[in-house]
mmCIF file of C-alpha atoms in Angstrom:
data_model
loop_
_atom_site.group_PDB
_atom_site.id
_atom_site.type_symbol
_atom_site.label_atom_id
_atom_site.label_comp_id
_atom_site.label_asym_id
_atom_site.label_seq_id
_atom_site.Cartn_x
_atom_site.Cartn_y
_atom_site.Cartn_z
ATOM 1 C CA MET A 1 3.401 -37.286 -74.797
ATOM 2 C CA VAL A 2 -0.344 -36.096 -75.216
ATOM 3 C CA ALA A 3 -0.644 -38.456 -78.361
ATOM 4 C CA ALA A 4 0.355 -41.463 -76.333
ATOM 5 C CA LYS A 5 -2.214 -40.314 -73.537
ATOM 6 C CA LYS A 6 -4.921 -40.113 -76.081
ATOM 7 C CA THR A 7 -4.463 -43.266 -77.811
ATOM 8 C CA LYS A 8 -4.542 -45.005 -74.130
ATOM 9 C CA LYS A 9 -8.284 -43.302 -73.505
ATOM 10 C CA THR A 10 -9.558 -44.028 -76.822
ATOM 11 C CA HIS A 11 -8.098 -47.412 -76.642
ATOM 12 C CA GLU A 12 -9.964 -47.984 -73.336
ATOM 13 C CA SER A 13 -13.477 -46.740 -74.789
ATOM 14 C CA ILE A 14 -13.012 -48.924 -77.611
ATOM 15 C CA ASN A 15 -12.885 -51.786 -75.285
ATOM 16 C CA ASN A 16 -15.696 -50.747 -73.318
ATOM 17 C CA ARG A 17 -17.736 -50.137 -76.341
ATOM 18 C CA LEU A 18 -16.886 -53.811 -77.326
ATOM 19 C CA ALA A 19 -17.715 -55.026 -73.832
ATOM 20 C CA LEU A 20 -21.260 -53.477 -74.206
ATOM 21 C CA VAL A 21 -21.420 -55.065 -77.723
ATOM 22 C CA MET A 22 -20.801 -58.460 -76.459
ATOM 23 C CA LYS A 23 -23.219 -58.130 -73.674
ATOM 24 C CA SER A 24 -26.373 -56.481 -75.690
ATOM 25 C CA GLY A 25 -25.531 -56.825 -79.281
ATOM 26 C CA LYS A 26 -24.993 -59.323 -82.116
ATOM 27 C CA TYR A 27 -21.405 -59.900 -83.260
ATOM 28 C CA THR A 28 -19.586 -62.967 -85.073
ATOM 29 C CA LEU A 29 -15.850 -63.930 -84.338
ATOM 30 C CA GLY A 30 -13.464 -65.404 -86.863
ATOM 31 C CA TYR A 31 -12.307 -64.989 -90.516
ATOM 32 C CA LYS A 32 -14.714 -67.131 -91.962
ATOM 33 C CA THR A 33 -17.783 -65.818 -90.153
ATOM 34 C CA VAL A 34 -16.747 -62.142 -90.883
ATOM 35 C CA LEU A 35 -16.545 -62.710 -94.620
ATOM 36 C CA LYS A 36 -20.027 -64.530 -94.316
ATOM 37 C CA SER A 37 -21.268 -61.261 -92.604
ATOM 38 C CA LEU A 38 -19.814 -58.951 -95.356
ATOM 39 C CA ARG A 39 -21.288 -61.118 -97.962
ATOM 40 C CA ASN A 40 -24.855 -61.318 -96.881
ATOM 41 C CA SER A 41 -24.193 -57.607 -96.040
ATOM 42 C CA LYS A 42 -25.274 -58.184 -92.199
ATOM 43 C CA GLY A 43 -21.929 -56.695 -90.894
ATOM 44 C CA LYS A 44 -21.880 -53.315 -89.763
ATOM 45 C CA LEU A 45 -18.263 -52.945 -88.336
ATOM 46 C CA ILE A 46 -15.169 -55.229 -88.582
ATOM 47 C CA ILE A 47 -12.478 -54.790 -86.182
ATOM 48 C CA ILE A 48 -8.995 -56.461 -87.093
ATOM 49 C CA ALA A 49 -6.418 -57.387 -84.717
ATOM 50 C CA ASN A 50 -3.122 -55.950 -85.518
ATOM 51 C CA ASN A 51 -1.077 -59.246 -85.709
ATOM 52 C CA CYS A 52 -3.458 -60.353 -88.518
ATOM 53 C CA PRO A 53 -1.559 -61.952 -91.482
ATOM 54 C CA PRO A 54 -1.174 -59.033 -93.968
ATOM 55 C CA LEU A 55 -3.127 -61.285 -96.917
ATOM 56 C CA ARG A 56 -5.858 -61.835 -94.805
ATOM 57 C CA LYS A 57 -5.905 -58.255 -93.476
ATOM 58 C CA SER A 58 -6.107 -56.958 -97.053
ATOM 59 C CA GLU A 59 -8.589 -59.457 -98.210
ATOM 60 C CA ILE A 60 -11.207 -58.409 -95.349
ATOM 61 C CA GLU A 61 -10.187 -54.786 -96.335
ATOM 62 C CA TYR A 62 -11.154 -55.398 -99.948
ATOM 63 C CA TYR A 63 -14.409 -57.085 -98.794
ATOM 64 C CA ALA A 64 -15.267 -54.177 -96.538
ATOM 65 C CA MET A 65 -14.526 -51.811 -99.256
ATOM 66 C CA LEU A 66 -16.853 -53.311 -101.902
ATOM 67 C CA CYS A 67 -19.445 -53.517 -98.747
ATOM 68 C CA LYS A 68 -18.793 -49.838 -97.680
ATOM 69 C CA VAL A 69 -18.606 -51.262 -94.226
ATOM 70 C CA GLY A 70 -16.004 -49.674 -91.875
ATOM 71 C CA VAL A 71 -12.823 -51.379 -90.638
ATOM 72 C CA HIS A 72 -11.289 -50.674 -87.327
ATOM 73 C CA HIS A 73 -7.506 -51.938 -87.000
ATOM 74 C CA TYR A 74 -7.619 -52.895 -83.061
ATOM 75 C CA ASN A 75 -4.750 -51.297 -81.088
ATOM 76 C CA GLY A 76 -3.645 -54.968 -79.873
ATOM 77 C CA ASN A 77 -3.173 -58.449 -81.042
ATOM 78 C CA ASN A 78 -5.527 -61.310 -81.212
ATOM 79 C CA VAL A 79 -4.719 -62.430 -77.803
ATOM 80 C CA ASP A 80 -5.860 -58.952 -76.159
ATOM 81 C CA LEU A 81 -8.869 -58.654 -78.925
ATOM 82 C CA GLY A 82 -9.913 -62.078 -77.295
ATOM 83 C CA THR A 83 -9.518 -60.728 -73.842
ATOM 84 C CA ALA A 84 -11.528 -57.790 -74.827
ATOM 85 C CA CYS A 85 -14.284 -59.586 -76.027
ATOM 86 C CA GLY A 86 -14.312 -61.533 -72.921
ATOM 87 C CA LYS A 87 -13.275 -64.894 -74.248
ATOM 88 C CA TYR A 88 -10.619 -67.185 -73.561
ATOM 89 C CA PHE A 89 -9.392 -67.982 -76.893
ATOM 90 C CA ARG A 90 -7.603 -65.521 -79.432
ATOM 91 C CA VAL A 91 -9.644 -63.447 -81.879
ATOM 92 C CA CYS A 92 -8.128 -62.039 -84.868
ATOM 93 C CA CYS A 93 -11.136 -60.433 -86.618
ATOM 94 C CA LEU A 94 -14.716 -59.949 -85.790
ATOM 95 C CA GLY A 95 -17.571 -58.456 -87.216
ATOM 96 C CA ILE A 96 -20.441 -56.577 -85.146
ATOM 97 C CA ILE A 97 -23.874 -57.533 -86.908
ATOM 98 C CA ASN A 98 -26.139 -55.583 -84.286
ATOM 99 C CA PRO A 99 -24.665 -53.289 -81.999
ATOM 100 C CA GLY A 100 -27.235 -53.312 -79.301
ATOM 101 C CA ASP A 101 -26.736 -50.338 -76.937
ATOM 102 C CA SER A 102 -23.354 -49.433 -77.894
ATOM 103 C CA ASP A 103 -22.487 -46.584 -79.913
ATOM 104 C CA ILE A 104 -19.271 -48.252 -81.467
ATOM 105 C CA ILE A 105 -20.356 -47.903 -84.894
ATOM 106 C CA ASN A 106 -20.921 -44.111 -84.967
ATOM 107 C CA SER A 107 -17.892 -43.478 -82.731
ATOM 108 C CA VAL A 108 -15.300 -45.807 -83.854
ATOM 109 C CA PRO A 109 -14.598 -45.853 -87.760
ATOM 110 C CA GLY A 110 -13.556 -42.150 -87.403
ATOM 111 C CA ASP A 111 -9.636 -43.289 -87.391
ATOM 112 C CA HIS A 112 -10.543 -46.441 -89.799
ATOM 113 C CA MET B 1 -23.614 -53.075 -95.937
ATOM 114 C CA VAL B 2 -24.105 -52.917 -99.516
ATOM 115 C CA LYS B 3 -24.500 -56.034 -101.140
ATOM 116 C CA PHE B 4 -22.005 -56.570 -103.746
ATOM 117 C CA LEU B 5 -22.939 -59.928 -105.323
ATOM 118 C CA LYS B 6 -24.932 -58.951 -107.538
ATOM 119 C CA PRO B 7 -25.544 -60.068 -111.254
ATOM 120 C CA ASN B 8 -22.699 -58.545 -113.638
ATOM 121 C CA LYS B 9 -20.051 -58.442 -110.941
ATOM 122 C CA ALA B 10 -16.730 -59.728 -111.975
ATOM 123 C CA VAL B 11 -15.309 -62.507 -109.571
ATOM 124 C CA ILE B 12 -12.490 -64.834 -109.652
ATOM 125 C CA VAL B 13 -13.116 -68.369 -108.769
ATOM 126 C CA LEU B 14 -11.164 -69.881 -106.322
ATOM 127 C CA GLN B 15 -11.708 -73.558 -106.031
ATOM 128 C CA GLY B 16 -12.272 -76.230 -108.400
ATOM 129 C CA ARG B 17 -11.302 -77.034 -111.695
ATOM 130 C CA TYR B 18 -11.826 -73.328 -112.669
ATOM 131 C CA ALA B 19 -9.769 -71.903 -109.876
ATOM 132 C CA GLY B 20 -7.983 -68.652 -110.928
ATOM 133 C CA ARG B 21 -10.571 -68.135 -113.670
ATOM 134 C CA LYS B 22 -12.330 -64.825 -113.736
ATOM 135 C CA ALA B 23 -16.043 -65.050 -114.326
ATOM 136 C CA VAL B 24 -19.197 -63.035 -114.163
ATOM 137 C CA ILE B 25 -22.064 -63.260 -112.157
ATOM 138 C CA VAL B 26 -25.325 -64.018 -113.867
ATOM 139 C CA LYS B 27 -27.808 -64.766 -111.173
ATOM 140 C CA SER B 28 -27.098 -64.948 -107.378
ATOM 141 C CA PHE B 29 -29.215 -67.033 -104.988
ATOM 142 C CA ASP B 30 -28.362 -65.665 -101.376
ATOM 143 C CA GLU B 31 -30.882 -67.878 -99.503
ATOM 144 C CA GLY B 32 -29.707 -70.794 -101.485
ATOM 145 C CA THR B 33 -32.529 -73.444 -102.752
ATOM 146 C CA ARG B 34 -33.470 -76.589 -101.596
ATOM 147 C CA ASP B 35 -30.739 -78.679 -103.449
ATOM 148 C CA ARG B 36 -28.115 -76.176 -102.347
ATOM 149 C CA PRO B 37 -28.755 -74.663 -98.867
ATOM 150 C CA TYR B 38 -25.766 -72.150 -99.162
ATOM 151 C CA GLY B 39 -25.398 -68.988 -100.693
ATOM 152 C CA HIS B 40 -24.426 -69.490 -104.305
ATOM 153 C CA CYS B 41 -24.257 -67.859 -107.661
ATOM 154 C CA LEU B 42 -24.554 -68.611 -111.352
ATOM 155 C CA VAL B 43 -21.523 -67.638 -113.076
ATOM 156 C CA ALA B 44 -20.297 -67.666 -116.603
ATOM 157 C CA GLY B 45 -16.676 -67.487 -116.855
ATOM 158 C CA ILE B 46 -13.804 -67.894 -119.289
ATOM 159 C CA LYS B 47 -12.114 -71.477 -119.471
ATOM 160 C CA LYS B 48 -9.606 -70.319 -122.017
ATOM 161 C CA TYR B 49 -8.366 -66.850 -122.400
ATOM 162 C CA PRO B 50 -7.667 -65.148 -125.665
ATOM 163 C CA SER B 51 -4.200 -64.836 -126.705
ATOM 164 C CA LYS B 52 -2.634 -61.596 -127.218
ATOM 165 C CA VAL B 53 -3.566 -59.808 -130.470
ATOM 166 C CA ILE B 54 -0.760 -57.540 -132.104
ATOM 167 C CA ARG B 55 -1.111 -54.984 -134.832
ATOM 168 C CA LYS B 56 1.103 -57.353 -137.314
ATOM 169 C CA ASP B 57 -1.651 -60.048 -137.231
ATOM 170 C CA SER B 58 -3.347 -60.920 -140.443
ATOM 171 C CA ALA B 59 -7.218 -60.952 -140.144
ATOM 172 C CA LYS B 60 -7.538 -64.763 -140.190
ATOM 173 C CA LYS B 61 -4.800 -64.767 -137.296
ATOM 174 C CA THR B 62 -6.648 -62.137 -135.174
ATOM 175 C CA ALA B 63 -9.859 -64.156 -135.527
ATOM 176 C CA LYS B 64 -8.143 -67.225 -134.340
ATOM 177 C CA LYS B 65 -6.326 -65.410 -131.507
ATOM 178 C CA SER B 66 -9.500 -63.831 -130.383
ATOM 179 C CA ARG B 67 -11.464 -66.982 -129.518
ATOM 180 C CA VAL B 68 -12.509 -67.468 -125.873
ATOM 181 C CA LYS B 69 -13.721 -70.407 -124.536
ATOM 182 C CA CYS B 70 -16.399 -70.309 -121.504
ATOM 183 C CA PHE B 71 -17.922 -72.366 -118.999
ATOM 184 C CA VAL B 72 -21.326 -71.833 -116.978
ATOM 185 C CA LYS B 73 -21.287 -73.179 -113.285
ATOM 186 C CA LEU B 74 -23.106 -72.733 -110.003
ATOM 187 C CA VAL B 75 -20.600 -71.489 -107.448
ATOM 188 C CA ASN B 76 -20.705 -71.377 -103.741
ATOM 189 C CA HIS B 77 -20.149 -67.725 -102.230
ATOM 190 C CA GLN B 78 -17.433 -68.929 -100.285
ATOM 191 C CA HIS B 79 -15.499 -70.106 -103.289
ATOM 192 C CA LEU B 80 -15.725 -66.625 -105.233
ATOM 193 C CA MET B 81 -13.412 -63.754 -104.563
ATOM 194 C CA PRO B 82 -15.548 -60.381 -105.404
ATOM 195 C CA THR B 83 -13.637 -57.526 -107.518
ATOM 196 C CA ARG B 84 -14.377 -54.192 -107.806
ATOM 197 C CA TYR B 85 -14.916 -54.699 -111.554
ATOM 198 C CA THR B 86 -18.174 -55.161 -113.587
ATOM 199 C CA LEU B 87 -18.906 -56.679 -116.747
ATOM 200 C CA ASP B 88 -22.161 -55.820 -118.246
ATOM 201 C CA VAL B 89 -22.828 -58.204 -120.693
ATOM 202 C CA ASP B 90 -26.304 -59.361 -121.315
ATOM 203 C CA LEU B 91 -26.414 -63.089 -120.426
ATOM 204 C CA LYS B 92 -29.698 -63.597 -118.267
ATOM 205 C CA ASP B 93 -31.685 -65.065 -121.212
ATOM 206 C CA VAL B 94 -28.970 -67.104 -122.342
ATOM 207 C CA VAL B 95 -27.698 -68.607 -119.082
ATOM 208 C CA SER B 96 -30.027 -70.031 -116.464
ATOM 209 C CA VAL B 97 -30.237 -72.967 -113.934
ATOM 210 C CA ASP B 98 -32.057 -75.145 -116.436
ATOM 211 C CA ALA B 99 -29.375 -74.901 -118.863
ATOM 212 C CA LEU B 100 -27.453 -76.927 -116.612
ATOM 213 C CA GLN B 101 -29.467 -79.588 -116.318
ATOM 214 C CA THR B 102 -28.780 -81.513 -119.687
ATOM 215 C CA LYS B 103 -25.441 -81.398 -121.637
ATOM 216 C CA ASP B 104 -26.610 -80.198 -124.640
ATOM 217 C CA LYS B 105 -28.474 -77.258 -123.077
ATOM 218 C CA LYS B 106 -25.247 -76.620 -121.292
ATOM 219 C CA VAL B 107 -23.162 -76.690 -124.471
ATOM 220 C CA ALA B 108 -25.932 -74.324 -126.342
ATOM 221 C CA ALA B 109 -25.445 -71.806 -123.188
ATOM 222 C CA CYS B 110 -21.607 -71.914 -123.406
ATOM 223 C CA LYS B 111 -21.781 -71.539 -127.049
ATOM 224 C CA ALA B 112 -24.015 -68.238 -126.487
ATOM 225 C CA THR B 113 -21.983 -66.549 -124.166
ATOM 226 C CA LYS B 114 -18.724 -67.309 -125.852
ATOM 227 C CA GLU B 115 -20.115 -65.354 -128.682
ATOM 228 C CA ARG B 116 -20.993 -62.478 -126.447
ATOM 229 C CA PHE B 117 -17.765 -62.388 -124.667
ATOM 230 C CA GLU B 118 -15.910 -62.739 -128.129
ATOM 231 C CA GLU B 119 -17.756 -59.564 -129.406
ATOM 232 C CA ARG B 120 -17.048 -57.688 -125.971
ATOM 233 C CA PHE B 121 -13.427 -58.705 -126.146
ATOM 234 C CA LYS B 122 -13.081 -57.508 -129.664
ATOM 235 C CA THR B 123 -14.411 -54.089 -128.802
ATOM 236 C CA GLY B 124 -11.793 -53.484 -126.459
ATOM 237 C CA LYS B 125 -13.584 -52.717 -123.305
ATOM 238 C CA ASN B 126 -13.400 -54.604 -120.198
ATOM 239 C CA ARG B 127 -9.744 -55.375 -120.675
ATOM 240 C CA TRP B 128 -9.142 -56.538 -117.119
ATOM 241 C CA PHE B 129 -11.687 -59.263 -117.611
ATOM 242 C CA PHE B 130 -9.898 -60.897 -120.755
ATOM 243 C CA THR B 131 -6.398 -60.901 -119.241
ATOM 244 C CA LYS B 132 -5.163 -64.033 -117.458
ATOM 245 C CA LEU B 133 -4.763 -63.564 -113.649
ATOM 246 C CA ARG B 134 -1.164 -64.448 -113.172
ATOM 247 C CA PHE B 135 -0.545 -66.335 -109.824
#
Protein backbone atom coordinates (compact mmCIF):
# COMPACT_ATOMS: atom_id res chain seq x y z
CA MET A 1 0.00 0.00 0.00
CA VAL A 2 2.75 2.37 0.93
CA ALA A 3 4.80 1.45 -2.12
CA ALA A 4 1.90 2.18 -4.45
CA LYS A 5 1.41 5.60 -2.93
CA LYS A 6 5.11 6.37 -3.24
CA THR A 7 5.20 5.48 -6.93
CA LYS A 8 2.21 7.71 -7.61
CA LYS A 9 3.90 10.68 -5.98
CA THR A 10 7.24 10.17 -7.72
CA HIS A 11 5.40 9.60 -10.98
CA GLU A 12 3.72 12.96 -10.69
CA SER A 13 7.00 14.61 -9.83
CA ILE A 14 8.58 13.11 -12.94
CA ASN A 15 5.73 14.54 -14.97
CA ASN A 16 6.26 17.94 -13.38
CA ARG A 17 9.96 17.85 -14.07
CA LEU A 18 9.32 16.76 -17.63
CA ALA A 19 6.90 19.64 -18.13
CA LEU A 20 9.57 22.03 -16.91
CA VAL A 21 12.08 20.57 -19.36
CA MET A 22 9.60 20.97 -22.21
CA LYS A 23 9.17 24.60 -21.28
CA SER A 24 12.72 25.63 -20.54
CA GLY A 25 15.11 23.01 -21.82
CA LYS A 26 16.17 21.20 -24.96
CA TYR A 27 14.99 17.70 -25.77
CA THR A 28 14.47 15.38 -28.70
CA LEU A 29 11.53 13.09 -29.24
CA GLY A 30 11.68 9.84 -31.08
CA TYR A 31 13.97 6.88 -31.57
CA LYS A 32 16.11 8.20 -34.43
CA THR A 33 16.92 11.50 -32.79
CA VAL A 34 17.53 9.84 -29.42
CA LEU A 35 20.18 7.62 -31.00
CA LYS A 36 21.68 10.67 -32.73
CA SER A 37 21.87 12.51 -29.42
CA LEU A 38 23.60 9.53 -27.85
CA ARG A 39 26.08 9.18 -30.71
CA ASN A 40 27.25 12.77 -30.54
CA SER A 41 27.11 12.60 -26.73
CA LYS A 42 24.64 15.46 -26.37
CA GLY A 43 21.99 13.49 -24.52
CA LYS A 44 21.98 13.65 -20.74
CA LEU A 45 19.00 11.49 -19.83
CA ILE A 46 16.88 9.12 -21.87
CA ILE A 47 13.29 8.27 -21.00
CA ILE A 48 11.68 5.19 -22.53
CA ALA A 49 7.98 4.35 -22.43
CA ASN A 50 6.99 0.99 -21.03
CA ASN A 51 5.47 -0.38 -24.24
CA CYS A 52 8.61 0.25 -26.24
CA PRO A 53 9.48 -2.89 -28.26
CA PRO A 54 12.06 -4.87 -26.27
CA LEU A 55 14.66 -4.92 -29.05
CA ARG A 56 14.51 -1.16 -29.38
CA LYS A 57 14.59 -0.73 -25.61
CA SER A 58 17.68 -2.88 -25.25
CA GLU A 59 19.36 -1.11 -28.15
CA ILE A 60 18.83 2.28 -26.52
CA GLU A 61 20.01 0.90 -23.19
CA TYR A 62 23.16 -0.47 -24.83
CA TYR A 63 23.97 2.86 -26.44
CA ALA A 64 23.34 4.57 -23.12
CA MET A 65 25.61 2.11 -21.37
CA LEU A 66 28.41 2.93 -23.82
CA CYS A 67 27.73 6.61 -23.28
CA LYS A 68 27.34 6.38 -19.50
CA VAL A 69 24.02 8.17 -19.73
CA GLY A 70 21.09 7.35 -17.49
CA VAL A 71 17.97 5.69 -18.80
CA HIS A 72 14.65 6.09 -17.06
CA HIS A 73 11.85 3.65 -17.76
CA TYR A 74 8.75 5.78 -17.67
CA ASN A 75 5.79 4.36 -15.81
CA GLY A 76 3.35 4.64 -18.68
CA ASN A 77 3.06 3.84 -22.34
CA ASN A 78 3.92 6.01 -25.28
CA VAL A 79 0.52 7.70 -25.24
CA ASP A 80 1.07 8.75 -21.62
CA LEU A 81 4.60 9.90 -22.32
CA GLY A 82 3.37 12.01 -25.21
CA THR A 83 0.76 13.56 -22.98
CA ALA A 84 3.35 14.19 -20.30
CA CYS A 85 5.42 16.05 -22.87
CA GLY A 86 2.41 18.15 -23.75
CA LYS A 87 2.23 16.72 -27.26
CA TYR A 88 -0.75 15.33 -29.10
CA PHE A 89 1.18 12.38 -30.49
CA ARG A 90 2.75 9.25 -29.03
CA VAL A 91 6.33 9.42 -27.81
CA CYS A 92 8.13 6.15 -27.24
CA CYS A 93 11.51 7.52 -26.26
CA LEU A 94 12.82 10.95 -25.59
CA GLY A 95 16.23 12.35 -24.88
CA ILE A 96 16.95 15.37 -22.73
CA ILE A 97 19.78 17.46 -24.07
CA ASN A 98 19.57 20.49 -21.84
CA PRO A 99 17.38 20.31 -18.77
CA GLY A 100 16.92 24.08 -18.49
CA ASP A 101 15.59 24.93 -15.04
CA SER A 102 14.64 21.37 -14.18
CA ASP A 103 16.57 19.10 -11.87
CA ILE A 104 15.39 15.96 -13.64
CA ILE A 105 18.90 14.75 -14.35
CA ASN A 106 19.98 14.79 -10.74
CA SER A 107 16.84 13.41 -9.21
CA VAL A 108 15.46 10.85 -11.59
CA PRO A 109 18.12 8.30 -12.59
CA GLY A 110 18.16 6.93 -9.07
CA ASP A 111 15.82 4.13 -10.09
CA HIS A 112 17.29 3.64 -13.60
CA MET B 1 27.92 11.93 -22.35
CA VAL B 2 31.01 9.97 -23.18
CA LYS B 3 31.82 9.77 -26.82
CA PHE B 4 32.11 6.17 -27.90
CA LEU B 5 32.59 6.36 -31.66
CA LYS B 6 36.32 6.65 -31.26
CA PRO B 7 39.22 5.00 -33.07
CA ASN B 8 39.83 1.35 -32.18
CA LYS B 9 36.19 0.73 -31.33
CA ALA B 10 34.75 -2.48 -32.73
CA VAL B 11 31.49 -1.91 -34.56
CA ILE B 12 29.10 -3.92 -36.66
CA VAL B 13 28.14 -2.61 -40.08
CA LEU B 14 24.38 -2.62 -40.44
CA GLN B 15 23.67 -1.63 -44.02
CA GLY B 16 25.09 -2.19 -47.43
CA ARG B 17 27.03 -5.00 -48.93
CA TYR B 18 28.97 -5.53 -45.68
CA ALA B 19 25.91 -5.69 -43.43
CA GLY B 20 26.54 -7.97 -40.49
CA ARG B 21 30.32 -7.70 -40.70
CA LYS B 22 32.50 -6.59 -37.85
CA ALA B 23 34.77 -3.63 -38.34
CA VAL B 24 37.04 -1.36 -36.37
CA ILE B 25 36.88 2.42 -36.48
CA VAL B 26 40.08 3.93 -37.82
CA LYS B 27 39.00 7.55 -37.92
CA SER B 28 35.76 9.26 -37.00
CA PHE B 29 34.45 12.43 -38.62
CA ASP B 30 31.81 13.58 -36.17
CA GLU B 31 30.98 16.85 -37.83
CA GLY B 32 31.13 15.50 -41.35
CA THR B 33 32.97 16.95 -44.29
CA ARG B 34 31.97 18.99 -47.29
CA ASP B 35 31.31 15.88 -49.35
CA ARG B 36 29.58 14.02 -46.56
CA PRO B 37 27.68 16.48 -44.41
CA TYR B 38 26.83 13.88 -41.76
CA GLY B 39 28.77 12.08 -39.06
CA HIS B 40 30.68 9.18 -40.54
CA CYS B 41 33.63 6.92 -39.82
CA LEU B 42 36.42 5.36 -41.76
CA VAL B 43 36.25 1.71 -40.84
CA ALA B 44 38.34 -1.29 -41.69
CA GLY B 45 36.44 -4.52 -41.49
CA ILE B 46 36.43 -8.16 -42.29
CA LYS B 47 34.96 -9.21 -45.60
CA LYS B 48 35.61 -12.91 -45.12
CA TYR B 49 36.17 -14.30 -41.66
CA PRO B 50 38.93 -16.82 -40.97
CA SER B 51 37.73 -20.40 -40.60
CA LYS B 52 37.90 -22.41 -37.42
CA VAL B 53 41.39 -23.76 -36.89
CA ILE B 54 41.69 -27.08 -35.03
CA ARG B 55 44.74 -28.66 -33.50
CA LYS B 56 44.74 -31.50 -35.98
CA ASP B 57 45.43 -29.21 -38.91
CA SER B 58 48.77 -29.21 -40.64
CA ALA B 59 50.75 -26.00 -40.85
CA LYS B 60 49.73 -25.48 -44.43
CA LYS B 61 46.07 -25.95 -43.55
CA THR B 62 46.17 -23.53 -40.61
CA ALA B 63 47.82 -20.96 -42.84
CA LYS B 64 45.06 -21.37 -45.37
CA LYS B 65 42.30 -21.31 -42.78
CA SER B 66 43.62 -18.20 -41.02
CA ARG B 67 43.24 -15.99 -44.04
CA VAL B 68 41.20 -12.86 -43.54
CA LYS B 69 39.76 -10.75 -46.31
CA CYS B 70 39.32 -7.07 -45.47
CA PHE B 71 37.49 -4.01 -46.62
CA VAL B 72 37.96 -0.32 -46.01
CA LYS B 73 34.97 1.96 -46.16
CA LEU B 74 33.47 5.26 -45.09
CA VAL B 75 30.23 4.48 -43.26
CA ASN B 76 27.57 6.75 -41.84
CA HIS B 77 27.27 6.59 -38.04
CA GLN B 78 23.66 5.58 -38.48
CA HIS B 79 24.69 2.43 -40.28
CA LEU B 80 26.98 1.23 -37.52
CA MET B 81 26.15 -0.58 -34.33
CA PRO B 82 28.80 0.18 -31.72
CA THR B 83 29.85 -2.57 -29.33
CA ARG B 84 31.64 -2.59 -26.04
CA TYR B 85 34.68 -4.24 -27.61
CA THR B 86 37.81 -2.55 -28.86
CA LEU B 87 40.55 -3.73 -31.15
CA ASP B 88 43.80 -1.88 -30.84
CA VAL B 89 45.50 -2.57 -34.10
CA ASP B 90 47.42 0.37 -35.43
CA LEU B 91 45.88 1.14 -38.79
CA LYS B 92 46.25 4.91 -38.88
CA ASP B 93 49.27 4.97 -41.13
CA VAL B 94 47.87 2.38 -43.48
CA VAL B 95 44.24 3.37 -43.84
CA SER B 96 43.32 6.94 -44.66
CA VAL B 97 40.71 8.76 -46.64
CA ASP B 98 42.97 9.33 -49.63
CA ALA B 99 43.54 5.57 -49.80
CA LEU B 100 39.93 5.38 -50.95
CA GLN B 101 40.40 7.64 -53.94
CA THR B 102 41.88 5.21 -56.41
CA LYS B 103 41.44 1.53 -56.80
CA ASP B 104 45.08 0.49 -56.42
CA LYS B 105 45.55 2.61 -53.26
CA LYS B 106 42.49 0.94 -51.83
CA VAL B 107 43.81 -2.50 -52.69
CA ALA B 108 47.14 -1.66 -51.05
CA ALA B 109 45.37 -0.45 -47.90
CA CYS B 110 43.26 -3.61 -47.77
CA LYS B 111 46.36 -5.77 -48.19
CA ALA B 112 48.11 -4.01 -45.32
CA THR B 113 45.10 -4.30 -43.00
CA LYS B 114 44.82 -7.96 -44.00
CA GLU B 115 48.35 -8.57 -42.75
CA ARG B 116 47.67 -6.78 -39.47
CA PHE B 117 44.39 -8.59 -38.90
CA GLU B 118 45.91 -11.96 -39.71
CA GLU B 119 48.78 -11.54 -37.28
CA ARG B 120 46.32 -10.44 -34.60
CA PHE B 121 44.14 -13.46 -35.30
CA LYS B 122 47.11 -15.79 -35.03
CA THR B 123 47.94 -14.55 -31.54
CA GLY B 124 44.49 -15.63 -30.39
CA LYS B 125 43.55 -12.28 -28.91
CA ASN B 126 40.30 -10.41 -29.72
CA ARG B 127 38.62 -13.67 -30.50
CA TRP B 128 35.20 -12.07 -30.59
CA PHE B 129 36.22 -9.81 -33.44
CA PHE B 130 37.23 -12.68 -35.71
CA THR B 131 34.16 -14.81 -35.18
CA LYS B 132 31.28 -14.42 -37.53
CA LEU B 133 28.16 -12.81 -36.15
CA ARG B 134 25.35 -15.32 -36.42
CA PHE B 135 21.99 -13.94 -37.45
